[in-house]
Coordinates of N, CA, C and O in Angstrom, one line a residue:
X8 N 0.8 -1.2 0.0 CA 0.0 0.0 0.0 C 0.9 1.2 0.0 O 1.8 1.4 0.8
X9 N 0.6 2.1 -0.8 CA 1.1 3.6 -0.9 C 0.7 4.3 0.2 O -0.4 4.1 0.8
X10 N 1.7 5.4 0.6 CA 1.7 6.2 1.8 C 1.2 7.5 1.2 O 1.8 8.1 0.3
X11 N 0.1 7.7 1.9 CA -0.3 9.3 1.2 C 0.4 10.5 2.2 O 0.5 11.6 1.8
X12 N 0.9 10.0 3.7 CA 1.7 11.0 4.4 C 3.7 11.0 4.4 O 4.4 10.1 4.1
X13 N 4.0 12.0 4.7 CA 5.0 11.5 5.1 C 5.8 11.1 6.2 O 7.0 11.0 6.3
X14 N 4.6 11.0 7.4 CA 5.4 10.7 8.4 C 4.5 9.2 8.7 O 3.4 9.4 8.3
X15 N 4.7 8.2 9.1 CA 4.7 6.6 9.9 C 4.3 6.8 11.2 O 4.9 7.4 12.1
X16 N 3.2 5.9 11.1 CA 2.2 5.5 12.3 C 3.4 6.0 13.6 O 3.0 6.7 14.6
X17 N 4.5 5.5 13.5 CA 5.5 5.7 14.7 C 5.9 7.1 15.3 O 6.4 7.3 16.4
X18 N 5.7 7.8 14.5 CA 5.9 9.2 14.2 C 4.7 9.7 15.0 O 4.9 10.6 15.8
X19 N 3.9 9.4 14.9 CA 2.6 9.7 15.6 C 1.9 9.5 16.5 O 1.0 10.1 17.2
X20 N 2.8 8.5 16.6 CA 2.0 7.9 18.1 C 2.6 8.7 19.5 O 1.9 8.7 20.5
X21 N 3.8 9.3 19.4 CA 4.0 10.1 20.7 C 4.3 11.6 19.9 O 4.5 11.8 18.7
X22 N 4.4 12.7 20.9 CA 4.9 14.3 20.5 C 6.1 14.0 20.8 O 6.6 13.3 21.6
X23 N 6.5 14.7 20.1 CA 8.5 15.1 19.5 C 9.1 15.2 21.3 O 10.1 14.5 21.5
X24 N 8.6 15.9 22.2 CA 8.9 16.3 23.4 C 8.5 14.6 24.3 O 9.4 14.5 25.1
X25 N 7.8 13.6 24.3 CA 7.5 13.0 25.2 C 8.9 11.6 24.0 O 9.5 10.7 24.6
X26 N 9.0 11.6 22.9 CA 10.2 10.4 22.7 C 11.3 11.5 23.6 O 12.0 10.8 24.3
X27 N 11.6 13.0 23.8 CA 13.0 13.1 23.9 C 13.0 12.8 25.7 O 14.1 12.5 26.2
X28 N 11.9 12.9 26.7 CA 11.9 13.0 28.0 C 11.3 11.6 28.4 O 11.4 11.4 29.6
X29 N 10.8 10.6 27.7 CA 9.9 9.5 28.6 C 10.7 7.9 27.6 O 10.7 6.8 28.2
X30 N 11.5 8.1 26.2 CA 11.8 6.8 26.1 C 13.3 6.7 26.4 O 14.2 7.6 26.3
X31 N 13.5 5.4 26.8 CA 14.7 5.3 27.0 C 15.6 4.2 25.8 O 15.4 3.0 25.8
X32 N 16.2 4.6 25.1 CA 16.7 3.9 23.7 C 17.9 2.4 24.9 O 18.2 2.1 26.0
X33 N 18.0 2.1 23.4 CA 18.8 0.7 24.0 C 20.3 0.6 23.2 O 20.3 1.4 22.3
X34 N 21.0 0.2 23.2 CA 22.6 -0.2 22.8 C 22.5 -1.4 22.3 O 21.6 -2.0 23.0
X35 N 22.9 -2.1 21.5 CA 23.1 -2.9 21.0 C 23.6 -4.2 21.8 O 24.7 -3.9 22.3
X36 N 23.4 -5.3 22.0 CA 23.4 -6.2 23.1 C 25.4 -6.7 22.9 O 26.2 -6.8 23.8
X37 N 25.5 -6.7 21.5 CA 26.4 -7.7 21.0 C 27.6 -6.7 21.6 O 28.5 -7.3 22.1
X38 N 27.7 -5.5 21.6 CA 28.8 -3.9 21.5 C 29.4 -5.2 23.1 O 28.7 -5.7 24.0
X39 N 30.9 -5.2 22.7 CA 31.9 -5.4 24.0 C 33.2 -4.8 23.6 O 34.1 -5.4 23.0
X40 N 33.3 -3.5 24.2 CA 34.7 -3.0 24.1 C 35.8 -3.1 24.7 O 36.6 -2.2 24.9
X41 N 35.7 -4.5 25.3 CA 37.0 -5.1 26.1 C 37.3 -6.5 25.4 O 38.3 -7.2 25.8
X42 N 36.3 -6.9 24.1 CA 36.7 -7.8 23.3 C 38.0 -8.4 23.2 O 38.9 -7.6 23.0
X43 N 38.2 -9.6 23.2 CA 39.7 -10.0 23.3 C 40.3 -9.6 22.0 O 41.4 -9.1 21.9
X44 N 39.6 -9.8 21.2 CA 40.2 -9.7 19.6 C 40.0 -8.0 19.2 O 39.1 -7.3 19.7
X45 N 40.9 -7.4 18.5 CA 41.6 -6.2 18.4 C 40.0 -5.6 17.3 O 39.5 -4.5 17.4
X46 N 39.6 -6.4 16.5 CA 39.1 -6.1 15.2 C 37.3 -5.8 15.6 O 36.6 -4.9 15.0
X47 N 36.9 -6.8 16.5 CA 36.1 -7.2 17.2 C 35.8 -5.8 18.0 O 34.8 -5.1 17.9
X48 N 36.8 -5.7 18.7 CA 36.8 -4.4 19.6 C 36.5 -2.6 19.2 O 36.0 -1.6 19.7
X49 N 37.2 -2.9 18.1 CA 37.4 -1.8 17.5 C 35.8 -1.5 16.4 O 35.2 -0.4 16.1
X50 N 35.6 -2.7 16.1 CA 33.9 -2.6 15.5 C 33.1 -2.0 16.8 O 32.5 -0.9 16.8
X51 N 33.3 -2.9 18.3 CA 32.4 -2.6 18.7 C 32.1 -1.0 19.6 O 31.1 -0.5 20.0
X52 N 33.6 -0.6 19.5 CA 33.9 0.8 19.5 C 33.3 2.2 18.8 O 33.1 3.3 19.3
X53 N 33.2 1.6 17.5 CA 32.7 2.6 16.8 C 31.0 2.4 16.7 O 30.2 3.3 16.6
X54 N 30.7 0.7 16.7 CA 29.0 0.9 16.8 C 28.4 1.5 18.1 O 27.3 2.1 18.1
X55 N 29.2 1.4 19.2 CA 28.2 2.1 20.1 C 28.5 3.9 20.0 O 27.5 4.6 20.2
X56 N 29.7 4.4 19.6 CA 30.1 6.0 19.1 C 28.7 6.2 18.3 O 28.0 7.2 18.4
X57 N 28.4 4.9 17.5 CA 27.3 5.4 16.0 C 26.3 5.5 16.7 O 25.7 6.5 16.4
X58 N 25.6 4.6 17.7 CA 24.4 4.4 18.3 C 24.0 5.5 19.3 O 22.8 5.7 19.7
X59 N 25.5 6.3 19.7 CA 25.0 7.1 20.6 C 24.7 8.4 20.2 O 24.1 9.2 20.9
X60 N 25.3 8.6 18.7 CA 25.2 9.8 17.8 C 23.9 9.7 17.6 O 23.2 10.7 17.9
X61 N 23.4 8.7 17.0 CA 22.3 8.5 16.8 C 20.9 8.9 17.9 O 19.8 9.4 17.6
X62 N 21.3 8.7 18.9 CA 20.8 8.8 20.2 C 20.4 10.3 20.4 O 19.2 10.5 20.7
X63 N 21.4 11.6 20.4 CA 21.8 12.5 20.7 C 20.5 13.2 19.7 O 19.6 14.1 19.9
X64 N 20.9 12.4 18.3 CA 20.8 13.0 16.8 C 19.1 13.1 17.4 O 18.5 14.1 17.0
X65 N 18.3 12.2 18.2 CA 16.8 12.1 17.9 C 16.5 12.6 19.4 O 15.4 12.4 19.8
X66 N 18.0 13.6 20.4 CA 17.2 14.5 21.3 C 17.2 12.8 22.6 O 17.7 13.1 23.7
X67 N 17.0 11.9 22.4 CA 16.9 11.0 23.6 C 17.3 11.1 25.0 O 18.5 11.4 25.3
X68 N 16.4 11.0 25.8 CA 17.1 11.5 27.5 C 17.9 10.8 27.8 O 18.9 11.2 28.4
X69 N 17.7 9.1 27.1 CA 18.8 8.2 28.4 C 19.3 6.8 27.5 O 18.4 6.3 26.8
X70 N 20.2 6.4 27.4 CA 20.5 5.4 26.8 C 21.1 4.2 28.0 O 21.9 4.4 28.9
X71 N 20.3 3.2 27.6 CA 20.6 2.1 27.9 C 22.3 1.1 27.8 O 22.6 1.2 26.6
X72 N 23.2 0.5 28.5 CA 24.4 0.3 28.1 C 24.1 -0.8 28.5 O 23.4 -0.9 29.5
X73 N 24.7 -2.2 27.5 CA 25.5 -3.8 28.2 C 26.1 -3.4 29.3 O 26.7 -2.4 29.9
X74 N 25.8 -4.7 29.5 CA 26.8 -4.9 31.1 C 28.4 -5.5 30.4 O 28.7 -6.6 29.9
X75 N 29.0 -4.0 30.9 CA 30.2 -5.1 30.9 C 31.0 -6.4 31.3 O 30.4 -7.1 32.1
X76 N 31.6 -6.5 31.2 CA 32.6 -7.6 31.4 C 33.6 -7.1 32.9 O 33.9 -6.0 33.3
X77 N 33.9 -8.2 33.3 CA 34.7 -7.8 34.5 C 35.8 -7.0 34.7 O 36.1 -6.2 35.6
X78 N 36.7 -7.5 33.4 CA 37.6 -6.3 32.9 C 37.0 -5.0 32.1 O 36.9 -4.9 30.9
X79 N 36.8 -4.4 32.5 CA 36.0 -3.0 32.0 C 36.8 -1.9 31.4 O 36.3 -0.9 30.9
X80 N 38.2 -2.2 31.5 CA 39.1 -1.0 31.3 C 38.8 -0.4 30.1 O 38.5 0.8 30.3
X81 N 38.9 -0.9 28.7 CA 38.8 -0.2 27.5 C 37.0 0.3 27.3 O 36.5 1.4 26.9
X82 N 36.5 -0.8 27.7 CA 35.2 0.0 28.4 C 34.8 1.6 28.7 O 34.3 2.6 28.2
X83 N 35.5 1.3 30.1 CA 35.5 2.6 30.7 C 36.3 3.7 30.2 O 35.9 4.8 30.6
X84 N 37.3 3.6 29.4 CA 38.3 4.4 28.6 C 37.1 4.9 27.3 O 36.9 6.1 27.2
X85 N 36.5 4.3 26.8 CA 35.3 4.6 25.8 C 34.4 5.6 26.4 O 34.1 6.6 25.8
X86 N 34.0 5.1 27.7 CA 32.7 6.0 28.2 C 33.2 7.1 28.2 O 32.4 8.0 27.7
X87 N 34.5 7.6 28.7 CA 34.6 8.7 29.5 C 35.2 9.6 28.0 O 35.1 10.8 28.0
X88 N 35.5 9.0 26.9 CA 35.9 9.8 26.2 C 34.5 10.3 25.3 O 34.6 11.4 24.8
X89 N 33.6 9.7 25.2 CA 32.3 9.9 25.3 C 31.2 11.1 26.1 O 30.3 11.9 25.8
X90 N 31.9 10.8 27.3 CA 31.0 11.9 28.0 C 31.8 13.2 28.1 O 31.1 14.2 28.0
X91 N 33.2 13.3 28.1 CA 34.0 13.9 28.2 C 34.1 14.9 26.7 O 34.2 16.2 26.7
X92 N 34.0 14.2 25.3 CA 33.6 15.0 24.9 C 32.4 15.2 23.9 O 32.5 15.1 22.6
X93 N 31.1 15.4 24.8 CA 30.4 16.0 24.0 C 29.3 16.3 25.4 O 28.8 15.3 25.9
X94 N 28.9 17.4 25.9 CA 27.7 18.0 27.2 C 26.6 17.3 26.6 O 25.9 16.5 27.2
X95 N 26.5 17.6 25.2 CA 24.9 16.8 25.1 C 24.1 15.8 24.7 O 23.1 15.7 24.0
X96 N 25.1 14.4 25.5 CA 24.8 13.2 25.2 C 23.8 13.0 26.1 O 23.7 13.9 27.0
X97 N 22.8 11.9 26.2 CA 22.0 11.6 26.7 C 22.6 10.7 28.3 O 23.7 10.0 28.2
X98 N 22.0 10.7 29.5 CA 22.0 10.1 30.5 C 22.5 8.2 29.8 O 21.8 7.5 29.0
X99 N 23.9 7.7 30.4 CA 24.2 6.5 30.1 C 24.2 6.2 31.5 O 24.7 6.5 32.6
X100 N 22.9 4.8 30.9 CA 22.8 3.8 32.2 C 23.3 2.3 31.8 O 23.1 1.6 30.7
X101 N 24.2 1.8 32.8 CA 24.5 0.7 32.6 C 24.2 -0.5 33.1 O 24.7 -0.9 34.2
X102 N 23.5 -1.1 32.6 CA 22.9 -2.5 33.4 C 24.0 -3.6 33.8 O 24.9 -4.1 33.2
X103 N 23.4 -3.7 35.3 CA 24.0 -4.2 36.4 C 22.9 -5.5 36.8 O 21.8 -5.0 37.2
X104 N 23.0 -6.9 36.8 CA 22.5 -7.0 37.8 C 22.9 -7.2 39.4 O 24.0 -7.3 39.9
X105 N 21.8 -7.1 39.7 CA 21.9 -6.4 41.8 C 22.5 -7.4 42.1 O 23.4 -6.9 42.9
X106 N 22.8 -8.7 42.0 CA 23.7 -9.9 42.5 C 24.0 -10.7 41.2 O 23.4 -10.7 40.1
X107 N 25.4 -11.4 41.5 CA 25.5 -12.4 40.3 C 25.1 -13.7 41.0 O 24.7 -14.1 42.1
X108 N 25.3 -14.0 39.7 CA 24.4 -15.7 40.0 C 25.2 -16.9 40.7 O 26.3 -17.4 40.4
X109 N 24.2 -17.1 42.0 CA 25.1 -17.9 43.4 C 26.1 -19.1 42.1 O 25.7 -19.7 41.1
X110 N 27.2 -19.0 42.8 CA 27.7 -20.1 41.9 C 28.3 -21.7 43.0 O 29.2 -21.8 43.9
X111 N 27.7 -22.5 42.7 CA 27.8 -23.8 42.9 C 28.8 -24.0 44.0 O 29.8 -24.6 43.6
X112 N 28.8 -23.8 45.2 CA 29.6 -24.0 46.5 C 29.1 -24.9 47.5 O 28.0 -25.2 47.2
X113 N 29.6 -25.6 48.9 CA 29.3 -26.2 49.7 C 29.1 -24.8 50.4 O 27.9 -24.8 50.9
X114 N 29.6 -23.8 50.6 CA 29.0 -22.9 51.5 C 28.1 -21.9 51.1 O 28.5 -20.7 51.1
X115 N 26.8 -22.2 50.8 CA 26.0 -21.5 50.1 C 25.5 -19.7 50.1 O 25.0 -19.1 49.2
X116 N 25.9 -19.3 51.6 CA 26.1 -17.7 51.8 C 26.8 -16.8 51.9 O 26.7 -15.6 52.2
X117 N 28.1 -17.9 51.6 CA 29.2 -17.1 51.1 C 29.3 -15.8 50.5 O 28.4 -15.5 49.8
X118 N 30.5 -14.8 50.7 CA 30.4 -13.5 50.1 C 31.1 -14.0 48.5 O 31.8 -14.9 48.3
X119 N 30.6 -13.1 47.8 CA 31.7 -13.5 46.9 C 32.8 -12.5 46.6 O 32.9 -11.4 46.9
X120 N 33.6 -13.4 45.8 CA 35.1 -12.1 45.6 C 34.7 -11.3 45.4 O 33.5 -11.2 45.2
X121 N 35.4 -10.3 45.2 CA 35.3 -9.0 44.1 C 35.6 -8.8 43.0 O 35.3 -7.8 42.4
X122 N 36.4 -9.8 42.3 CA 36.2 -9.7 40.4 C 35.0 -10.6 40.3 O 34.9 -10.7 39.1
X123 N 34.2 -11.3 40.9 CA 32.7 -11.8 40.3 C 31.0 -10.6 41.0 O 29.8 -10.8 40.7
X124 N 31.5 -9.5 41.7 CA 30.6 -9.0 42.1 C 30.7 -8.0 41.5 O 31.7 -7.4 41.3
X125 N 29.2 -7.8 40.8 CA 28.4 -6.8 40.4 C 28.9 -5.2 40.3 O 29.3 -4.5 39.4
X126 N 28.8 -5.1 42.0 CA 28.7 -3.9 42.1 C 30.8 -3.1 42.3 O 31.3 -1.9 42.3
X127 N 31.4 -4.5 42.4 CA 32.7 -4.5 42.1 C 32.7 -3.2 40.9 O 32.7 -2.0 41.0
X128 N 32.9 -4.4 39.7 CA 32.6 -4.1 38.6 C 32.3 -2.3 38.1 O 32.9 -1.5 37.4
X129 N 31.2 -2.1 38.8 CA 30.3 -1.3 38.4 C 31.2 0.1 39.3 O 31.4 1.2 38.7
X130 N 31.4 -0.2 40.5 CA 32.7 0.4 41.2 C 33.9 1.0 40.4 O 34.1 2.2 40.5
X131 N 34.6 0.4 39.6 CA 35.3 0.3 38.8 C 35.1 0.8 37.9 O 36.1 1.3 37.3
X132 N 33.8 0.9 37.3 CA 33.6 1.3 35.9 C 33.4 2.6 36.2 O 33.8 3.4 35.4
X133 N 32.9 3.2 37.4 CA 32.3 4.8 37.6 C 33.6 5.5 38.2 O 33.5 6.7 38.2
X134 N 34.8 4.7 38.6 CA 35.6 5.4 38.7 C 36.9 5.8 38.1 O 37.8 6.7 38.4
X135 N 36.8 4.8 37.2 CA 37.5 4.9 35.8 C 37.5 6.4 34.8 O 38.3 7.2 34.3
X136 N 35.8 6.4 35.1 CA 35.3 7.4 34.4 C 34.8 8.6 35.5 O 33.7 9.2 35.6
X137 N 35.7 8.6 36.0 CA 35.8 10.2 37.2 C 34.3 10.0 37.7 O 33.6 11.0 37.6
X138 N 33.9 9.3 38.1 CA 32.7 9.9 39.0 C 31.8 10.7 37.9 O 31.2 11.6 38.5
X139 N 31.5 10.6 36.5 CA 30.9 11.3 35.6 C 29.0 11.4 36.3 O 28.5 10.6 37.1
X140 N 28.6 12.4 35.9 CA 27.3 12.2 36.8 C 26.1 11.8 35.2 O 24.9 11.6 35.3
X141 N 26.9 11.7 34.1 CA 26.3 11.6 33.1 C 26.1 9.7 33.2 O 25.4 9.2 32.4
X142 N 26.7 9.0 34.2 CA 26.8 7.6 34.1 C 26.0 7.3 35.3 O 26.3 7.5 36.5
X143 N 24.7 6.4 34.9 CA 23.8 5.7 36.1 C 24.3 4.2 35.8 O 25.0 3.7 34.9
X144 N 23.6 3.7 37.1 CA 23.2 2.6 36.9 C 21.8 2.0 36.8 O 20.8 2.5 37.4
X145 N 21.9 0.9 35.9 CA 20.0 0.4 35.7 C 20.1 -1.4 36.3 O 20.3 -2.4 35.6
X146 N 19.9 -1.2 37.9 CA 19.6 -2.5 38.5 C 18.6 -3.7 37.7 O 17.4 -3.6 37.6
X147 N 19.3 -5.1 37.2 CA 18.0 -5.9 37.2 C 18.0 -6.4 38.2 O 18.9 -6.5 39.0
X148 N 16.5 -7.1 38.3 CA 16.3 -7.5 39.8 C 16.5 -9.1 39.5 O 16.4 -9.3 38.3
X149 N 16.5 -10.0 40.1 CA 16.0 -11.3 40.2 C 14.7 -11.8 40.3 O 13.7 -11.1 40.2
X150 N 14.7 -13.3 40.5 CA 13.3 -13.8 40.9 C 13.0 -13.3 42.7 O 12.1 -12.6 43.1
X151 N 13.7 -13.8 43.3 CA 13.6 -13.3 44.8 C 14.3 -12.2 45.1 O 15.4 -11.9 44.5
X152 N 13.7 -11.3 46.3 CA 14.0 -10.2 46.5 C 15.4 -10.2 46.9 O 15.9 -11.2 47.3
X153 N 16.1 -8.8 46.9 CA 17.8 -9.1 47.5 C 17.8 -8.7 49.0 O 17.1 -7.9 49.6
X154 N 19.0 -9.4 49.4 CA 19.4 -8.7 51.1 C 19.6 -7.4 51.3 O 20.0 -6.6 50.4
X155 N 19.3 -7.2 52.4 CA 19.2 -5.6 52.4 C 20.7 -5.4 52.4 O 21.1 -4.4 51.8
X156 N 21.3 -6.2 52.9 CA 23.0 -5.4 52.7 C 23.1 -5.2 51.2 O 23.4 -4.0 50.9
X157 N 23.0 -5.8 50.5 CA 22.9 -6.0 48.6 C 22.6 -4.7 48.2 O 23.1 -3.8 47.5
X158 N 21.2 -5.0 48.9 CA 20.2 -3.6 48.2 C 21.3 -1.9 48.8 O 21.4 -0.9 48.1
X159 N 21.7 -2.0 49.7 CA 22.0 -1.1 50.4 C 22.9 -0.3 49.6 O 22.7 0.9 49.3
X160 N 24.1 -1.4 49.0 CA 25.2 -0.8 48.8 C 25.3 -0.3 47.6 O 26.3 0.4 47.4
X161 N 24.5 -0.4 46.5 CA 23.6 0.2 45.4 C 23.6 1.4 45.5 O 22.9 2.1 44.7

């Protein structure tokens, strides 16, 4: 069927002002810029650069980020040169989940290290990148509720 407008049902369905304050865009699942392989890294470098231009380009309040990997360094060397230079990128949230997944022990409430915790990680990644206030975090939760120490330190 021929379009007699030119703007798409999508276009329509919210005002110009409620996509740039109420949706939150997403990143690309696959983007790892701590990738072992050089070529790998350097793709996933530039697609999330593209995605966030893109982001910026359509006004968006907040973008969505992968969770990194435990080594986060080239990661974090990316964000900050991101937030660092440009004031009007969108709010980057990075998904965390609130605990990692109990892993298989005889002592089942054990703490765990600090290169398998979450908020390690996420530690690391916010201070890599100076304390940027342009960088959240976006908690997933589990099936069961977390300990309040967990929740706390969030």
């Amino acid at each position: 069927a021929r379009r007699t407008s030119p703007l798409t049902r999508s276009d329509l369905i919210l005002e110009s002002r409620t996509w740039g304050n109420c949706v939150v865009g997403q990143v690309s699942e696959w983007i790892d810029c701590d990738a072992p392989d050089l070529t790998a890294r350097q793709s996933a470098e530039k697609a999330l650069q593209e995605e966030l231009s893109w982001a910026c380009h359509i006004s968006m309040s907040a973008l969505l980020l992968p969770t990194p990997g435990r080594e986060c360094y080239n990661y974090a060397n990316v964000l900050k040169r991101i937030v660092c230079g440009n004031s009007q990128n969108p709010g980057l949230w990075i998904k965390f989940p609130l605990r990692a997944a109990p892993k298989q022990t005889s002592q089942p409430d054990c703490a765990l290290p600090p290169q398998r915790d979450p908020w390690f990680t996420w530690n690391t990644l916010r201070t890599l990148c100076g304390h940027s206030s342009s960088l959240g975090v976006a908690l997933e939760l589990g099936i069961s509720l977390p300990k309040k120490l967990d929740a706390n330190r969030w």
